Amino acid sequence: DQQVKQNSPSLSVQEGRISILNCDYTNSMFDYFLWYKKYPAEGPTFLISISSIKDKNEDGRFTVFLNKSAKHLSLHIVPSQPGDSAVYFCAASASGTGNQFYFGTGTSLTVIP
Amino acid sequence: DAGVIQSPRHEVTEMGQEVTLRCKPISGHNSLFWYRQTMMRGLELLIYFNNNVPIDDSGMPEDRFSAKMPNASFSTLKIQPSEPRDSAVYFCASSSPAGFSYNEQFFGPGTRLTVL
């Protein structure tokens, strides 16, 4: 069963606007969350992470928000740029699982110039 | 560093044939992960190794799948016999020791497998 879910397979946003990508999880033991970005014909690359002791982490144009009570996290990209067009994967991990990540199905973001 | 290296990048084979995918992790990394990417399930973890020892292979779909890590710098994922439903992109990833915190996984470019 999918423990990490990304219910929006795709998202289109105008350049300069905000992109919001959502992720839900079911396992309350998850305490670390990551976003990976994937371009076609390449492997996923790490983008940003957040620990469960925080509710927000910011890195430049990218901010991840965590709502533990709702088991929900989101990635905000502001402002969106055409180079941000990629597939974004949400991932989660739990203490004691040896750095094992559970990934979602991905959201394909298209930023329209 | 060259990053995680996977070969081949593309593989086309016929149903029933044996397929072997190869991975060289980043030097110094002691954890290695094999994933399969499909539209329906996203990135599925198939198996992972710590210090060359398989830790969790619960994601391996069937006995037709097997993985080995004979040393710290090489791993294989074998499918025998292959079936059309095995067609997917297979990724290898590695990470350094997690210690008391999590460490990001570094992914290779993937092998696109097509079974006819």
mmCIF file of C-alpha atoms in Angstrom:
data_model
loop_
_atom_site.group_PDB
_atom_site.id
_atom_site.type_symbol
_atom_site.label_atom_id
_atom_site.label_comp_id
_atom_site.label_asym_id
_atom_site.label_seq_id
_atom_site.Cartn_x
_atom_site.Cartn_y
_atom_site.Cartn_z
ATOM 1 C CA ASP A 1 0.000 0.000 0.000
ATOM 2 C CA GLN A 2 1.244 3.478 -0.868
ATOM 3 C CA GLN A 3 2.357 5.190 2.330
ATOM 4 C CA VAL A 4 3.247 8.428 0.566
ATOM 5 C CA LYS A 5 0.741 9.857 -1.881
ATOM 6 C CA GLN A 6 0.883 12.631 -4.410
ATOM 7 C CA ASN A 7 -2.646 12.957 -5.719
ATOM 8 C CA SER A 8 -1.912 15.466 -8.478
ATOM 9 C CA PRO A 9 -0.095 13.796 -11.376
ATOM 10 C CA SER A 10 0.493 17.123 -13.087
ATOM 11 C CA LEU A 11 0.457 20.878 -12.511
ATOM 12 C CA SER A 12 0.837 23.846 -14.874
ATOM 13 C CA VAL A 13 1.825 27.293 -13.647
ATOM 14 C CA GLN A 14 2.691 30.577 -15.313
ATOM 15 C CA GLU A 15 6.253 31.804 -15.004
ATOM 16 C CA GLY A 16 6.657 34.098 -12.013
ATOM 17 C CA ARG A 17 3.680 32.682 -10.143
ATOM 18 C CA ILE A 18 3.718 30.317 -7.174
ATOM 19 C CA SER A 19 3.789 26.543 -7.645
ATOM 20 C CA ILE A 20 2.352 24.452 -4.824
ATOM 21 C CA LEU A 21 2.942 20.715 -4.830
ATOM 22 C CA ASN A 22 1.192 18.572 -2.259
ATOM 23 C CA CYS A 23 1.979 15.291 -0.541
ATOM 24 C CA ASP A 24 0.125 13.177 2.015
ATOM 25 C CA TYR A 25 1.411 10.323 4.124
ATOM 26 C CA THR A 26 -0.210 7.653 6.250
ATOM 27 C CA ASN A 27 2.548 6.395 8.541
ATOM 28 C CA SER A 28 2.706 8.426 11.772
ATOM 29 C CA MET A 29 6.217 7.074 12.399
ATOM 30 C CA PHE A 30 7.660 9.127 9.555
ATOM 31 C CA ASP A 31 9.852 11.874 10.998
ATOM 32 C CA TYR A 32 11.854 13.093 8.031
ATOM 33 C CA PHE A 33 10.583 14.278 4.693
ATOM 34 C CA LEU A 34 12.297 15.161 1.435
ATOM 35 C CA TRP A 35 11.546 16.460 -2.015
ATOM 36 C CA TYR A 36 13.413 15.234 -5.040
ATOM 37 C CA LYS A 37 13.361 16.748 -8.518
ATOM 38 C CA LYS A 38 13.716 14.705 -11.690
ATOM 39 C CA TYR A 39 14.430 15.827 -15.222
ATOM 40 C CA PRO A 40 13.780 13.480 -18.176
ATOM 41 C CA ALA A 41 16.469 10.843 -18.733
ATOM 42 C CA GLU A 42 18.156 11.727 -15.438
ATOM 43 C CA GLY A 43 17.999 10.348 -11.939
ATOM 44 C CA PRO A 44 16.159 12.215 -9.163
ATOM 45 C CA THR A 45 18.201 14.831 -7.309
ATOM 46 C CA PHE A 46 17.684 16.054 -3.770
ATOM 47 C CA LEU A 47 15.936 19.404 -3.469
ATOM 48 C CA ILE A 48 14.944 20.149 0.123
ATOM 49 C CA SER A 49 14.088 18.329 3.347
ATOM 50 C CA ILE A 50 12.350 18.894 6.660
ATOM 51 C CA SER A 51 12.459 17.186 10.025
ATOM 52 C CA SER A 52 9.278 16.528 11.966
ATOM 53 C CA ILE A 53 10.443 18.889 14.722
ATOM 54 C CA LYS A 54 9.928 21.779 12.295
ATOM 55 C CA ASP A 55 6.923 22.981 10.354
ATOM 56 C CA LYS A 56 8.770 24.988 7.723
ATOM 57 C CA ASN A 57 12.085 24.917 5.937
ATOM 58 C CA GLU A 58 13.165 27.448 3.348
ATOM 59 C CA ASP A 59 15.942 27.370 0.765
ATOM 60 C CA GLY A 60 15.913 30.217 -1.689
ATOM 61 C CA ARG A 61 12.825 29.981 -3.861
ATOM 62 C CA PHE A 62 11.826 26.659 -2.319
ATOM 63 C CA THR A 63 9.900 26.254 0.933
ATOM 64 C CA VAL A 64 8.552 23.042 2.404
ATOM 65 C CA PHE A 65 5.708 23.134 4.920
ATOM 66 C CA LEU A 66 4.832 20.240 7.217
ATOM 67 C CA ASN A 67 1.474 19.753 8.939
ATOM 68 C CA LYS A 68 1.927 16.731 11.176
ATOM 69 C CA SER A 69 -1.628 16.627 12.463
ATOM 70 C CA ALA A 70 -2.916 16.424 8.896
ATOM 71 C CA LYS A 71 -0.035 14.207 7.741
ATOM 72 C CA HIS A 72 0.491 16.607 4.907
ATOM 73 C CA LEU A 73 3.405 18.459 3.420
ATOM 74 C CA SER A 74 3.709 20.866 0.561
ATOM 75 C CA LEU A 75 6.444 22.371 -1.560
ATOM 76 C CA HIS A 76 6.150 26.012 -2.586
ATOM 77 C CA ILE A 77 8.221 27.426 -5.413
ATOM 78 C CA VAL A 78 8.216 31.212 -5.681
ATOM 79 C CA PRO A 79 8.685 32.605 -8.245
ATOM 80 C CA SER A 80 8.352 29.668 -10.624
ATOM 81 C CA GLN A 81 10.780 29.526 -13.539
ATOM 82 C CA PRO A 82 10.703 27.483 -16.767
ATOM 83 C CA GLY A 83 13.764 25.558 -15.533
ATOM 84 C CA ASP A 84 11.654 24.272 -12.648
ATOM 85 C CA SER A 85 9.668 22.142 -15.089
ATOM 86 C CA ALA A 86 10.320 18.594 -13.904
ATOM 87 C CA VAL A 87 8.782 15.737 -11.958
ATOM 88 C CA TYR A 88 8.812 16.268 -8.205
ATOM 89 C CA PHE A 89 8.815 13.318 -5.818
ATOM 90 C CA CYS A 90 7.919 13.520 -2.167
ATOM 91 C CA ALA A 91 9.652 11.025 0.148
ATOM 92 C CA ALA A 92 9.468 10.101 3.825
ATOM 93 C CA SER A 93 11.517 8.119 6.274
ATOM 94 C CA ALA A 94 11.216 6.832 9.830
ATOM 95 C CA SER A 95 13.875 6.514 12.517
ATOM 96 C CA GLY A 96 15.453 3.108 12.695
ATOM 97 C CA THR A 97 14.793 2.172 9.082
ATOM 98 C CA GLY A 98 18.352 2.713 7.948
ATOM 99 C CA ASN A 99 17.880 5.736 5.751
ATOM 100 C CA GLN A 100 15.121 3.950 3.809
ATOM 101 C CA PHE A 101 12.874 6.370 1.928
ATOM 102 C CA TYR A 102 9.291 5.841 0.813
ATOM 103 C CA PHE A 103 8.504 7.783 -2.341
ATOM 104 C CA GLY A 104 5.266 9.077 -3.811
ATOM 105 C CA THR A 105 4.193 8.723 -7.431
ATOM 106 C CA GLY A 106 5.435 12.164 -8.440
ATOM 107 C CA THR A 107 3.898 15.391 -9.760
ATOM 108 C CA SER A 108 4.915 16.689 -13.158
ATOM 109 C CA LEU A 109 5.294 20.467 -13.011
ATOM 110 C CA THR A 110 5.208 22.575 -16.158
ATOM 111 C CA VAL A 111 6.102 26.243 -15.868
ATOM 112 C CA ILE A 112 4.780 28.146 -18.849
ATOM 113 C CA PRO A 113 6.934 31.066 -20.045
ATOM 114 C CA ASP B 1 33.249 12.335 -8.163
ATOM 115 C CA ALA B 2 31.520 10.604 -11.071
ATOM 116 C CA GLY B 3 28.354 9.998 -9.105
ATOM 117 C CA VAL B 4 26.392 6.763 -9.180
ATOM 118 C CA ILE B 5 27.043 4.885 -12.400
ATOM 119 C CA GLN B 6 24.504 2.553 -13.968
ATOM 120 C CA SER B 7 24.765 0.365 -17.021
ATOM 121 C CA PRO B 8 23.330 -0.164 -19.477
ATOM 122 C CA ARG B 9 21.319 3.039 -19.914
ATOM 123 C CA HIS B 10 18.845 1.280 -22.166
ATOM 124 C CA GLU B 11 18.027 -2.391 -22.501
ATOM 125 C CA VAL B 12 15.611 -3.982 -24.921
ATOM 126 C CA THR B 13 15.074 -7.697 -24.598
ATOM 127 C CA GLU B 14 12.563 -10.365 -25.384
ATOM 128 C CA MET B 15 10.290 -12.037 -22.908
ATOM 129 C CA GLY B 16 11.971 -14.958 -21.190
ATOM 130 C CA GLN B 17 15.489 -13.603 -21.488
ATOM 131 C CA GLU B 18 17.753 -12.871 -18.537
ATOM 132 C CA VAL B 19 18.474 -9.218 -17.818
ATOM 133 C CA THR B 20 21.294 -7.915 -15.636
ATOM 134 C CA LEU B 21 21.456 -4.295 -14.510
ATOM 135 C CA ARG B 22 24.646 -2.941 -12.986
ATOM 136 C CA CYS B 23 25.438 -0.214 -10.496
ATOM 137 C CA LYS B 24 28.575 1.383 -9.116
ATOM 138 C CA PRO B 25 27.835 3.500 -6.027
ATOM 139 C CA ILE B 26 29.681 6.624 -4.968
ATOM 140 C CA SER B 27 32.961 5.751 -3.299
ATOM 141 C CA GLY B 28 32.640 5.803 0.489
ATOM 142 C CA HIS B 29 28.904 5.275 0.506
ATOM 143 C CA ASN B 30 27.897 2.209 2.454
ATOM 144 C CA SER B 31 24.186 2.023 1.590
ATOM 145 C CA LEU B 32 22.876 1.054 -1.815
ATOM 146 C CA PHE B 33 19.261 1.056 -2.990
ATOM 147 C CA TRP B 34 17.525 -0.360 -6.068
ATOM 148 C CA TYR B 35 14.298 1.330 -7.168
ATOM 149 C CA ARG B 36 11.827 0.795 -9.985
ATOM 150 C CA GLN B 37 9.874 3.712 -11.425
ATOM 151 C CA THR B 38 6.438 3.163 -12.916
ATOM 152 C CA MET B 39 3.587 5.544 -13.622
ATOM 153 C CA MET B 40 1.246 3.735 -11.262
ATOM 154 C CA ARG B 41 3.509 3.323 -8.245
ATOM 155 C CA GLY B 42 6.139 5.995 -8.655
ATOM 156 C CA LEU B 43 9.521 5.082 -7.174
ATOM 157 C CA GLU B 44 9.304 1.674 -5.530
ATOM 158 C CA LEU B 45 12.133 0.446 -3.343
ATOM 159 C CA LEU B 46 13.050 -3.076 -4.418
ATOM 160 C CA ILE B 47 15.961 -3.848 -2.107
ATOM 161 C CA TYR B 48 18.658 -2.085 -0.139
ATOM 162 C CA PHE B 49 22.073 -3.044 1.171
ATOM 163 C CA ASN B 50 24.105 -1.767 4.112
ATOM 164 C CA ASN B 51 27.799 -2.611 4.017
ATOM 165 C CA ASN B 52 27.147 -5.057 1.144
ATOM 166 C CA VAL B 53 24.549 -6.996 3.163
ATOM 167 C CA PRO B 54 20.917 -7.093 1.978
ATOM 168 C CA ILE B 55 18.777 -5.531 4.701
ATOM 169 C CA ASP B 56 15.292 -5.406 3.249
ATOM 170 C CA ASP B 57 14.224 -7.165 0.052
ATOM 171 C CA SER B 58 10.495 -7.049 0.745
ATOM 172 C CA GLY B 59 10.007 -4.854 -2.304
ATOM 173 C CA MET B 60 11.355 -7.434 -4.725
ATOM 174 C CA PRO B 61 8.227 -8.337 -6.690
ATOM 175 C CA GLU B 62 8.900 -11.994 -7.411
ATOM 176 C CA ASP B 63 11.493 -14.719 -7.224
ATOM 177 C CA ARG B 64 12.416 -13.801 -10.765
ATOM 178 C CA PHE B 65 14.202 -10.783 -9.285
ATOM 179 C CA SER B 66 17.504 -11.104 -7.458
ATOM 180 C CA ALA B 67 20.176 -8.649 -6.362
ATOM 181 C CA LYS B 68 23.758 -9.015 -5.230
ATOM 182 C CA MET B 69 26.446 -6.751 -3.875
ATOM 183 C CA PRO B 70 29.717 -8.700 -3.957
ATOM 184 C CA ASN B 71 31.776 -5.684 -2.848
ATOM 185 C CA ALA B 72 31.414 -2.056 -1.848
ATOM 186 C CA SER B 73 31.778 -0.775 -5.391
ATOM 187 C CA PHE B 74 29.440 -2.985 -7.392
ATOM 188 C CA SER B 75 25.887 -4.299 -7.360
ATOM 189 C CA THR B 76 23.679 -6.154 -9.824
ATOM 190 C CA LEU B 77 19.948 -6.561 -10.218
ATOM 191 C CA LYS B 78 18.963 -9.605 -12.236
ATOM 192 C CA ILE B 79 15.610 -10.548 -13.727
ATOM 193 C CA GLN B 80 15.261 -14.116 -14.936
ATOM 194 C CA PRO B 81 13.087 -14.763 -16.844
ATOM 195 C CA SER B 82 11.994 -11.278 -17.853
ATOM 196 C CA GLU B 83 8.367 -10.436 -18.649
ATOM 197 C CA PRO B 84 6.770 -7.461 -20.452
ATOM 198 C CA ARG B 85 5.381 -6.132 -17.148
ATOM 199 C CA ASP B 86 8.962 -5.679 -15.924
ATOM 200 C CA SER B 87 9.353 -2.820 -18.389
ATOM 201 C CA ALA B 88 10.223 0.257 -16.336
ATOM 202 C CA VAL B 89 13.102 2.532 -15.397
ATOM 203 C CA TYR B 90 15.344 1.030 -12.747
ATOM 204 C CA PHE B 91 17.372 3.343 -10.533
ATOM 205 C CA CYS B 92 20.259 2.673 -8.242
ATOM 206 C CA ALA B 93 21.006 5.088 -5.394
ATOM 207 C CA SER B 94 23.656 5.266 -2.704
ATOM 208 C CA SER B 95 24.107 7.148 0.541
ATOM 209 C CA SER B 96 26.731 7.592 3.208
ATOM 210 C CA PRO B 97 26.255 6.213 6.723
ATOM 211 C CA ALA B 98 23.154 7.773 8.269
ATOM 212 C CA GLY B 99 24.498 7.942 11.789
ATOM 213 C CA PHE B 100 22.138 9.960 13.949
ATOM 214 C CA SER B 101 20.604 11.858 11.065
ATOM 215 C CA TYR B 102 19.309 11.107 7.642
ATOM 216 C CA ASN B 103 21.483 11.411 4.592
ATOM 217 C CA GLU B 104 20.262 12.123 1.116
ATOM 218 C CA GLN B 105 20.379 9.387 -1.440
ATOM 219 C CA PHE B 106 22.240 10.051 -4.659
ATOM 220 C CA PHE B 107 20.646 8.503 -7.708
ATOM 221 C CA GLY B 108 22.171 7.170 -10.876
ATOM 222 C CA PRO B 109 20.746 8.064 -14.307
ATOM 223 C CA GLY B 110 18.674 4.891 -14.455
ATOM 224 C CA THR B 111 18.319 1.967 -16.848
ATOM 225 C CA ARG B 112 15.288 1.994 -19.095
ATOM 226 C CA LEU B 113 14.247 -1.632 -19.563
ATOM 227 C CA THR B 114 11.870 -2.698 -22.297
ATOM 228 C CA VAL B 115 10.759 -6.327 -22.439
ATOM 229 C CA LEU B 116 9.020 -7.236 -25.676
#
